[in-house]
Amino acid sequence: AQKITQTQPGMFVQEKEAVTLDCTYDTSDQSYGLFWYKQPSSGEMIFLIYQGSYDEQNATEGRYSLNFQKARKSANLVISASQLGDSAMYFCAMREVSGGYQKVTFGIGTKLQVIP
Amino acid sequence: DTEVTQTPKHLVMGMTNKKSLKCEQHMGHRAMYWYKQKAKKPPELMFVYSYEKLSINESVPSRFSPECPNSSLLNLHLHALQPEDSALYLCASSQVETRKAKNIQYFGAGTRLSVL
């Protein structure tokens, strides 16, 4: 069984500063995918970034980057130049593929608040 | 804007009502998902359809009945719900590819359901 751990229930960051949201995972699969999603108060889950277990380079998407340390089983999200609109819940998630379909397990989330 | 559309956005129903939640995607994905999310919790998987066939049913009560009329549509029929079923219901879709593919799940904005 796979498991995702997010140890920061809440984080504050000053506008324009960078922030790191922590995520560790546990799986016995050799092939897996790691995701970060953003969920504003409106409820929509917005895909941010993906890292495959076989990817040698850390993923980047605009202001988002994923610090992937496979040996430590960590997949931290780094948001650079924080904006007020970044205030939201952030979920780390891991994909398990079995029998032709995928199941995604989410961590408990980190609530990020950006301070003006 | 998300390419996964959920209707209605809000729904209030009594315990004796029958209602349906609808989800539509136009990304050519062959897998669709229903998640339930309680307040301050991560989403929990309810059902997975792969190529219009039910692949996963995570021991969800029979008062929830999924239906996948075609690869673009996913319904969730609700009957005799309980107040504890009040939650945000999220629909998602993804490709169904090999284990090394990204298979990113894209979510709709959700339906906020209140059962009185």
CSV table of C-alpha atoms in Angstrom, one decimal:
chain,number,residue,atom,x,y,z
A,1,ALA,CA,0.0,0.0,0.0
A,2,GLN,CA,1.2,3.4,-0.8
A,3,LYS,CA,1.3,6.3,1.6
A,4,ILE,CA,1.8,10.1,1.2
A,5,THR,CA,2.9,12.2,4.2
A,6,GLN,CA,2.6,16.0,4.4
A,7,THR,CA,3.8,17.2,7.7
A,8,GLN,CA,3.0,21.0,7.4
A,9,PRO,CA,-0.7,21.6,8.2
A,10,GLY,CA,-0.2,25.3,7.5
A,11,MET,CA,2.4,27.6,6.0
A,12,PHE,CA,2.8,31.4,5.7
A,13,VAL,CA,5.0,33.1,3.2
A,14,GLN,CA,5.6,36.7,2.4
A,15,GLU,CA,4.6,37.8,-1.1
A,16,LYS,CA,7.4,37.5,-3.7
A,17,GLU,CA,9.3,35.1,-1.5
A,18,ALA,CA,9.9,31.4,-2.2
A,19,VAL,CA,8.3,28.6,-0.2
A,20,THR,CA,8.9,24.9,0.0
A,21,LEU,CA,6.0,22.5,0.8
A,22,ASP,CA,7.2,19.1,2.1
A,23,CYS,CA,6.0,15.7,0.9
A,24,THR,CA,7.4,12.2,1.5
A,25,TYR,CA,6.0,9.0,0.1
A,26,ASP,CA,6.2,5.3,0.6
A,27,THR,CA,5.7,2.7,-2.1
A,28,SER,CA,7.1,-0.7,-3.1
A,29,ASP,CA,6.5,0.0,-6.8
A,30,GLN,CA,9.4,0.8,-9.0
A,31,SER,CA,7.3,2.8,-11.4
A,32,TYR,CA,5.1,5.5,-9.9
A,33,GLY,CA,4.2,9.1,-10.5
A,34,LEU,CA,4.1,12.0,-8.1
A,35,PHE,CA,1.8,15.0,-8.4
A,36,TRP,CA,1.1,18.3,-6.8
A,37,TYR,CA,-2.4,19.8,-6.9
A,38,LYS,CA,-3.6,23.2,-5.7
A,39,GLN,CA,-7.1,23.6,-4.3
A,40,PRO,CA,-8.4,27.1,-3.8
A,41,SER,CA,-11.4,27.8,-1.6
A,42,SER,CA,-13.6,27.4,-4.7
A,43,GLY,CA,-13.0,23.6,-4.5
A,44,GLU,CA,-11.4,22.9,-7.9
A,45,MET,CA,-8.3,20.6,-7.9
A,46,ILE,CA,-5.8,22.2,-10.2
A,47,PHE,CA,-2.9,20.1,-11.5
A,48,LEU,CA,0.4,21.9,-11.0
A,49,ILE,CA,3.3,19.5,-11.7
A,50,TYR,CA,4.3,15.9,-12.3
A,51,GLN,CA,7.4,13.8,-11.5
A,52,GLY,CA,7.8,10.3,-12.8
A,53,SER,CA,9.9,7.9,-10.8
A,54,TYR,CA,12.2,7.3,-13.8
A,55,ASP,CA,12.7,11.0,-14.6
A,56,GLU,CA,16.3,12.0,-13.9
A,57,GLN,CA,15.7,15.7,-13.9
A,58,ASN,CA,13.5,17.6,-11.4
A,59,ALA,CA,10.2,18.8,-13.0
A,60,THR,CA,9.6,22.5,-13.4
A,61,GLU,CA,6.5,24.3,-14.5
A,62,GLY,CA,6.8,28.1,-14.5
A,63,ARG,CA,7.1,29.2,-10.9
A,64,TYR,CA,6.7,25.6,-9.6
A,65,SER,CA,9.5,23.1,-9.3
A,66,LEU,CA,9.6,19.7,-7.7
A,67,ASN,CA,12.6,18.8,-5.6
A,68,PHE,CA,12.7,15.0,-6.2
A,69,GLN,CA,15.0,13.0,-4.0
A,70,LYS,CA,14.3,9.4,-4.8
A,71,ALA,CA,16.6,7.8,-2.2
A,72,ARG,CA,14.9,9.9,0.5
A,73,LYS,CA,11.5,9.3,-1.0
A,74,SER,CA,10.7,13.0,-1.0
A,75,ALA,CA,9.0,15.2,-3.5
A,76,ASN,CA,8.9,18.7,-2.2
A,77,LEU,CA,7.1,21.5,-4.1
A,78,VAL,CA,9.0,24.8,-4.4
A,79,ILE,CA,7.0,27.9,-5.3
A,80,SER,CA,9.1,30.9,-6.3
A,81,ALA,CA,8.0,34.5,-6.2
A,82,SER,CA,4.8,33.8,-4.2
A,83,GLN,CA,1.7,35.7,-5.2
A,84,LEU,CA,-1.5,36.4,-3.3
A,85,GLY,CA,-3.3,34.0,-5.6
A,86,ASP,CA,-1.1,31.2,-4.4
A,87,SER,CA,-3.1,31.1,-1.1
A,88,ALA,CA,-4.8,27.7,-1.2
A,89,MET,CA,-4.5,24.1,0.0
A,90,TYR,CA,-1.8,22.1,-1.7
A,91,PHE,CA,-2.0,18.3,-2.0
A,92,CYS,CA,0.8,15.9,-2.8
A,93,ALA,CA,-0.4,12.8,-4.5
A,94,MET,CA,1.0,9.5,-5.8
A,95,ARG,CA,-0.2,7.3,-8.7
A,96,GLU,CA,-0.3,3.6,-8.6
A,97,VAL,CA,-1.0,1.8,-11.9
A,98,SER,CA,-2.7,-1.6,-11.8
A,99,GLY,CA,-4.7,-3.6,-14.2
A,100,GLY,CA,-4.9,-0.8,-16.8
A,101,TYR,CA,-6.2,1.9,-14.5
A,102,GLN,CA,-4.6,4.3,-12.1
A,103,LYS,CA,-5.4,5.0,-8.5
A,104,VAL,CA,-4.2,8.2,-7.0
A,105,THR,CA,-3.7,8.6,-3.2
A,106,PHE,CA,-3.5,12.1,-1.7
A,107,GLY,CA,-1.7,13.4,1.3
A,108,ILE,CA,-3.6,15.4,3.9
A,109,GLY,CA,-2.6,18.7,2.4
A,110,THR,CA,-0.8,21.9,3.4
A,111,LYS,CA,-2.7,25.2,3.7
A,112,LEU,CA,-0.5,28.0,2.3
A,113,GLN,CA,-1.2,31.6,3.1
A,114,VAL,CA,0.6,34.4,1.2
A,115,ILE,CA,1.0,37.6,3.2
A,116,PRO,CA,1.1,40.9,1.4
B,1,ASP,CA,-10.5,26.8,-17.2
B,2,THR,CA,-10.9,23.1,-16.6
B,3,GLU,CA,-11.9,20.9,-19.5
B,4,VAL,CA,-13.9,18.7,-17.0
B,5,THR,CA,-17.3,20.1,-16.4
B,6,GLN,CA,-19.5,19.2,-13.5
B,7,THR,CA,-23.1,20.1,-12.9
B,8,PRO,CA,-24.7,21.3,-10.7
B,9,LYS,CA,-22.2,23.3,-8.8
B,10,HIS,CA,-24.3,23.2,-5.6
B,11,LEU,CA,-27.1,20.8,-4.6
B,12,VAL,CA,-29.3,20.6,-1.6
B,13,MET,CA,-31.4,17.5,-1.2
B,14,GLY,CA,-33.5,15.7,1.4
B,15,MET,CA,-32.9,12.2,2.5
B,16,THR,CA,-35.8,10.8,0.4
B,17,ASN,CA,-34.8,12.6,-2.8
B,18,LYS,CA,-33.3,11.1,-5.9
B,19,LYS,CA,-30.8,13.3,-7.8
B,20,SER,CA,-27.9,12.9,-10.2
B,21,LEU,CA,-24.5,14.6,-10.5
B,22,LYS,CA,-23.1,14.9,-14.0
B,23,CYS,CA,-19.6,15.1,-15.4
B,24,GLU,CA,-18.3,15.7,-18.9
B,25,GLN,CA,-14.8,15.8,-20.4
B,26,HIS,CA,-13.7,16.7,-23.9
B,27,MET,CA,-10.1,15.7,-23.7
B,28,GLY,CA,-10.5,12.2,-25.2
B,29,HIS,CA,-9.7,10.5,-22.0
B,30,ARG,CA,-10.7,6.9,-21.4
B,31,ALA,CA,-10.7,6.8,-17.6
B,32,MET,CA,-13.1,8.8,-15.4
B,33,TYR,CA,-13.3,9.0,-11.6
B,34,TRP,CA,-15.6,10.0,-8.8
B,35,TYR,CA,-14.0,11.3,-5.5
B,36,LYS,CA,-15.7,12.4,-2.3
B,37,GLN,CA,-14.0,15.1,-0.3
B,38,LYS,CA,-15.1,16.1,3.2
B,39,ALA,CA,-14.1,19.5,4.7
B,40,LYS,CA,-10.4,19.8,5.5
B,41,LYS,CA,-9.7,16.3,4.2
B,42,PRO,CA,-8.1,15.0,1.0
B,43,PRO,CA,-10.3,13.5,-1.7
B,44,GLU,CA,-11.2,9.9,-1.4
B,45,LEU,CA,-11.7,7.7,-4.4
B,46,MET,CA,-15.2,6.3,-4.9
B,47,PHE,CA,-15.3,4.8,-8.4
B,48,VAL,CA,-13.1,4.4,-11.5
B,49,TYR,CA,-14.4,3.8,-15.0
B,50,SER,CA,-11.9,2.6,-17.6
B,51,TYR,CA,-13.1,2.3,-21.2
B,52,GLU,CA,-16.7,2.8,-19.9
B,53,LYS,CA,-16.4,-0.2,-17.6
B,54,LEU,CA,-16.4,0.0,-13.8
B,55,SER,CA,-12.9,-0.9,-12.7
B,56,ILE,CA,-12.9,0.2,-9.0
B,57,ASN,CA,-15.6,0.5,-6.5
B,58,GLU,CA,-14.1,1.4,-3.2
B,59,SER,CA,-16.8,-0.2,-1.1
B,60,VAL,CA,-19.1,2.7,-1.5
B,61,PRO,CA,-22.7,2.4,-0.1
B,62,SER,CA,-25.3,1.4,-2.7
B,63,ARG,CA,-27.1,4.7,-2.3
B,64,PHE,CA,-24.4,6.0,-4.7
B,65,SER,CA,-24.8,4.5,-8.2
B,66,PRO,CA,-22.3,5.5,-10.9
B,67,GLU,CA,-23.1,5.4,-14.6
B,68,CYS,CA,-20.8,5.9,-17.6
B,69,PRO,CA,-23.0,6.3,-20.7
B,70,ASN,CA,-20.0,6.9,-23.0
B,71,SER,CA,-16.3,7.8,-22.8
B,72,SER,CA,-17.1,11.5,-22.3
B,73,LEU,CA,-19.9,11.4,-19.7
B,74,LEU,CA,-20.0,10.2,-16.1
B,75,ASN,CA,-23.0,10.4,-13.8
B,76,LEU,CA,-23.4,9.7,-10.1
B,77,HIS,CA,-27.0,8.8,-9.1
B,78,LEU,CA,-27.9,9.6,-5.5
B,79,HIS,CA,-30.8,8.0,-3.6
B,80,ALA,CA,-31.7,8.0,0.1
B,81,LEU,CA,-28.6,9.8,1.2
B,82,GLN,CA,-27.7,10.5,4.8
B,83,PRO,CA,-26.5,13.9,6.2
B,84,GLU,CA,-23.0,12.5,6.6
B,85,ASP,CA,-22.9,12.2,2.7
B,86,SER,CA,-22.7,16.0,2.6
B,87,ALA,CA,-19.4,16.8,0.9
B,88,LEU,CA,-17.7,18.1,-2.2
B,89,TYR,CA,-17.9,15.5,-5.0
B,90,LEU,CA,-15.1,15.7,-7.6
B,91,CYS,CA,-15.0,14.2,-11.0
B,92,ALA,CA,-11.7,13.6,-12.8
B,93,SER,CA,-10.5,12.1,-16.1
B,94,SER,CA,-7.2,10.8,-17.4
B,95,GLN,CA,-5.6,8.8,-20.2
B,96,VAL,CA,-5.1,5.1,-19.7
B,97,GLU,CA,-1.6,4.4,-20.8
B,98,THR,CA,1.5,2.5,-19.8
B,99,ARG,CA,2.9,2.6,-16.4
B,100,LYS,CA,5.5,5.1,-17.5
B,101,ALA,CA,3.1,7.6,-18.9
B,102,LYS,CA,2.0,10.6,-17.0
B,103,ASN,CA,-1.7,9.8,-16.9
B,104,ILE,CA,-2.4,13.1,-15.2
B,105,GLN,CA,-5.9,13.3,-13.6
B,106,TYR,CA,-7.7,16.5,-14.4
B,107,PHE,CA,-10.5,17.5,-12.1
B,108,GLY,CA,-13.7,19.4,-12.5
B,109,ALA,CA,-14.8,22.2,-10.1
B,110,GLY,CA,-16.9,19.8,-8.1
B,111,THR,CA,-20.4,19.7,-6.8
B,112,ARG,CA,-21.0,20.8,-3.2
B,113,LEU,CA,-23.7,18.5,-1.9
B,114,SER,CA,-25.8,19.2,1.3
B,115,VAL,CA,-28.1,16.5,2.5
B,116,LEU,CA,-30.7,17.7,5.0
